[in-house]
Amino acid sequence: MTHLKMHRIDKAMIQCNEAENLCKTYEHIVQRLKEERISFDKQLAALERTMQSKQRDNDELLLLSGDSNHARDGAQQNLIKAKCSFQDSKACRTREIREKEQQIKIRRQMLHKQERSDAEKTKSLEDENRNKSTSSLAESVPIGPKSARQAAKEQEMLDGYIRDFHKL
């Protein structure tokens, strides 16, 4: 019987040791959980602060985004206005240039016509003067210093007309 009691005592001791080990393990787990609870609250608070900070940053960025979109839209409208203004002024300049070119063309045509008519007039005057000078010679007017002077004056007048014509 003693042997049996010893065996039971050994068994009880083993169970007691196992129970103590389990108890220590559970106490250790409880202690860790308590520590984690304390640090979890701190971590949670830190995360909440970070989240609030990020939320403020996000709100600020949304405001900046709205402002920048508004500024971009305004700049695009200004660009469109400037392009329209540039195209209008370009069209106006092009129209003015065409009008000036047309005026120049008309003036050149008029000058060309006037030059031809002046050339015809001077040619007819020269022919008329030649006919007069030959007819006056044929009338048997004595050729003297007076008629030579008249011919020289007429020739000078004709040369003056020709010079004036060329100046035009």
Short mmCIF file of C-alpha atoms in Angstrom, two decimals:
data_model
loop_
_atom_site.label_atom_id
_atom_site.label_comp_id
_atom_site.label_asym_id
_atom_site.label_seq_id
_atom_site.Cartn_x
_atom_site.Cartn_y
_atom_site.Cartn_z
CA MET A 1 0.00 0.00 0.00
CA THR A 2 2.67 2.39 0.63
CA HIS A 3 3.88 1.79 -2.72
CA LEU A 4 0.49 2.60 -4.11
CA LYS A 5 0.23 5.70 -1.98
CA MET A 6 3.65 6.79 -3.12
CA HIS A 7 2.63 6.29 -6.63
CA ARG A 8 -0.50 8.35 -6.06
CA ILE A 9 1.48 11.05 -4.34
CA ASP A 10 3.90 11.13 -7.27
CA LYS A 11 0.99 11.36 -9.64
CA ALA A 12 -0.56 14.15 -7.60
CA MET A 13 2.79 15.95 -7.48
CA ILE A 14 3.11 15.69 -11.23
CA GLN A 15 -0.42 17.02 -11.66
CA CYS A 16 0.33 19.77 -9.17
CA ASN A 17 3.48 20.74 -11.06
CA GLU A 18 1.60 20.71 -14.34
CA ALA A 19 -1.17 22.83 -12.81
CA GLU A 20 1.42 25.29 -11.46
CA ASN A 21 3.08 25.46 -14.88
CA LEU A 22 -0.31 26.05 -16.49
CA CYS A 23 -1.09 28.67 -13.89
CA LYS A 24 2.22 30.44 -14.56
CA THR A 25 1.59 30.27 -18.31
CA TYR A 26 -1.90 31.71 -17.89
CA GLU A 27 -0.61 34.43 -15.59
CA HIS A 28 2.08 35.24 -18.09
CA ILE A 29 -0.56 35.43 -20.87
CA VAL A 30 -2.77 37.67 -18.72
CA GLN A 31 0.17 39.93 -17.96
CA ARG A 32 0.99 40.21 -21.68
CA LEU A 33 -2.62 40.97 -22.53
CA LYS A 34 -2.69 43.71 -19.86
CA GLU A 35 0.51 45.19 -21.31
CA GLU A 36 -0.89 44.96 -24.82
CA ARG A 37 -4.12 46.60 -23.66
CA ILE A 38 -2.14 49.52 -22.29
CA SER A 39 0.02 49.80 -25.41
CA PHE A 40 -3.01 49.11 -27.65
CA ASP A 41 -4.76 52.16 -26.24
CA LYS A 42 -1.64 54.22 -26.90
CA GLN A 43 -1.30 52.81 -30.43
CA LEU A 44 -4.98 53.39 -31.11
CA ALA A 45 -4.71 56.99 -29.88
CA ALA A 46 -1.62 57.54 -32.06
CA LEU A 47 -3.40 56.08 -35.08
CA GLU A 48 -6.43 58.28 -34.43
CA ARG A 49 -4.21 61.37 -34.23
CA THR A 50 -2.50 60.35 -37.47
CA MET A 51 -5.86 59.77 -39.12
CA GLN A 52 -7.11 63.22 -38.02
CA SER A 53 -3.94 64.81 -39.33
CA LYS A 54 -4.34 63.01 -42.63
CA GLN A 55 -7.99 64.08 -42.78
CA ARG A 56 -6.99 67.74 -42.28
CA ASP A 57 -4.34 67.36 -44.99
CA ASN A 58 -6.94 65.82 -47.28
CA ASP A 59 -9.38 68.69 -46.64
CA GLU A 60 -6.66 71.24 -47.38
CA LEU A 61 -5.73 69.41 -50.57
CA LEU A 62 -9.37 69.36 -51.65
CA LEU A 63 -9.56 73.13 -51.14
CA LEU A 64 -6.32 73.63 -53.05
CA SER A 65 -7.60 71.36 -55.79
CA GLY A 66 -10.78 73.43 -56.11
CA ASP A 67 -8.77 76.66 -56.18
CA SER A 68 -6.35 75.32 -58.76
CA ASN A 69 -9.19 74.02 -60.94
CA HIS A 70 -10.85 77.42 -60.77
CA ALA A 71 -7.58 79.16 -61.65
CA ARG A 72 -6.99 76.72 -64.53
CA ASP A 73 -10.49 77.35 -65.90
CA GLY A 74 -9.94 81.10 -65.70
CA ALA A 75 -6.60 80.81 -67.46
CA GLN A 76 -8.16 78.68 -70.20
CA GLN A 77 -10.91 81.26 -70.71
CA ASN A 78 -8.30 84.02 -70.91
CA LEU A 79 -6.35 81.94 -73.42
CA ILE A 80 -9.46 81.44 -75.55
CA LYS A 81 -10.21 85.17 -75.42
CA ALA A 82 -6.62 86.00 -76.37
CA LYS A 83 -6.71 83.54 -79.27
CA CYS A 84 -9.99 85.01 -80.54
CA SER A 85 -8.62 88.53 -80.21
CA PHE A 86 -5.45 87.53 -82.05
CA GLN A 87 -7.41 85.86 -84.85
CA ASP A 88 -9.71 88.88 -85.16
CA SER A 89 -6.78 91.29 -85.36
CA LYS A 90 -5.03 88.98 -87.83
CA ALA A 91 -8.15 88.85 -90.02
CA CYS A 92 -8.46 92.64 -89.79
CA ARG A 93 -4.81 93.12 -90.77
CA THR A 94 -5.18 90.66 -93.63
CA ARG A 95 -8.28 92.51 -94.86
CA GLU A 96 -6.47 95.87 -94.58
CA ILE A 97 -3.48 94.49 -96.48
CA ARG A 98 -5.76 93.19 -99.25
CA GLU A 99 -7.48 96.59 -99.44
CA LYS A 100 -4.13 98.41 -99.60
CA GLU A 101 -2.88 96.01 -102.30
CA GLN A 102 -6.07 96.61 -104.27
CA GLN A 103 -5.63 100.38 -103.91
CA ILE A 104 -2.00 100.12 -105.04
CA LYS A 105 -3.04 98.03 -108.02
CA ILE A 106 -5.70 100.56 -109.00
CA ARG A 107 -3.23 103.45 -108.59
CA ARG A 108 -0.67 101.67 -110.75
CA GLN A 109 -3.27 101.07 -113.43
CA MET A 110 -4.33 104.72 -113.28
CA LEU A 111 -0.70 105.89 -113.46
CA HIS A 112 -0.07 103.54 -116.36
CA LYS A 113 -3.13 104.90 -118.20
CA GLN A 114 -2.11 108.47 -117.43
CA GLU A 115 1.43 107.80 -118.65
CA ARG A 116 0.05 106.40 -121.90
CA SER A 117 -2.32 109.32 -122.37
CA ASP A 118 0.44 111.82 -121.51
CA ALA A 119 2.76 110.04 -123.93
CA GLU A 120 0.10 110.22 -126.61
CA LYS A 121 -0.49 113.93 -125.85
CA THR A 122 3.20 114.74 -125.98
CA LYS A 123 3.55 112.76 -129.18
CA SER A 124 0.60 114.56 -130.73
CA LEU A 125 2.01 117.93 -129.52
CA GLU A 126 5.38 117.05 -131.00
CA ASP A 127 3.73 116.04 -134.26
CA GLU A 128 1.65 119.22 -134.22
CA ASN A 129 4.71 121.35 -133.47
CA ARG A 130 6.60 119.66 -136.28
CA ASN A 131 3.70 120.20 -138.63
CA LYS A 132 3.48 123.85 -137.58
CA SER A 133 7.15 124.39 -137.96
CA THR A 134 7.20 122.75 -141.37
CA SER A 135 4.03 124.57 -142.47
CA SER A 136 5.33 127.91 -141.24
CA LEU A 137 8.51 127.24 -143.17
CA ALA A 138 6.47 126.36 -146.17
CA GLU A 139 4.53 129.64 -146.01
CA SER A 140 7.67 131.38 -146.99
CA VAL A 141 8.04 133.30 -143.84
CA PRO A 142 11.49 134.63 -143.82
CA ILE A 143 13.69 132.65 -141.52
CA GLY A 144 15.28 135.16 -139.37
CA PRO A 145 16.46 135.51 -135.87
CA LYS A 146 12.85 135.97 -134.69
CA SER A 147 11.41 132.67 -136.04
CA ALA A 148 14.41 130.68 -134.81
CA ARG A 149 13.84 132.14 -131.39
CA GLN A 150 10.21 131.08 -131.50
CA ALA A 151 11.20 127.55 -132.47
CA ALA A 152 13.72 127.41 -129.63
CA LYS A 153 11.10 128.63 -127.15
CA GLU A 154 8.60 126.08 -128.38
CA GLN A 155 11.23 123.36 -128.14
CA GLU A 156 12.06 124.44 -124.58
CA MET A 157 8.37 124.38 -123.64
CA LEU A 158 8.02 120.94 -125.15
CA ASP A 159 11.11 119.70 -123.31
CA GLY A 160 9.66 121.13 -120.04
CA TYR A 161 6.42 119.26 -120.64
CA ILE A 162 8.32 116.05 -121.27
CA ARG A 163 10.37 116.49 -118.07
CA ASP A 164 7.20 117.19 -116.06
CA PHE A 165 5.62 114.10 -117.55
CA HIS A 166 8.60 111.94 -116.59
CA LYS A 167 8.51 113.31 -113.06
CA LEU A 168 4.95 112.01 -112.74
#
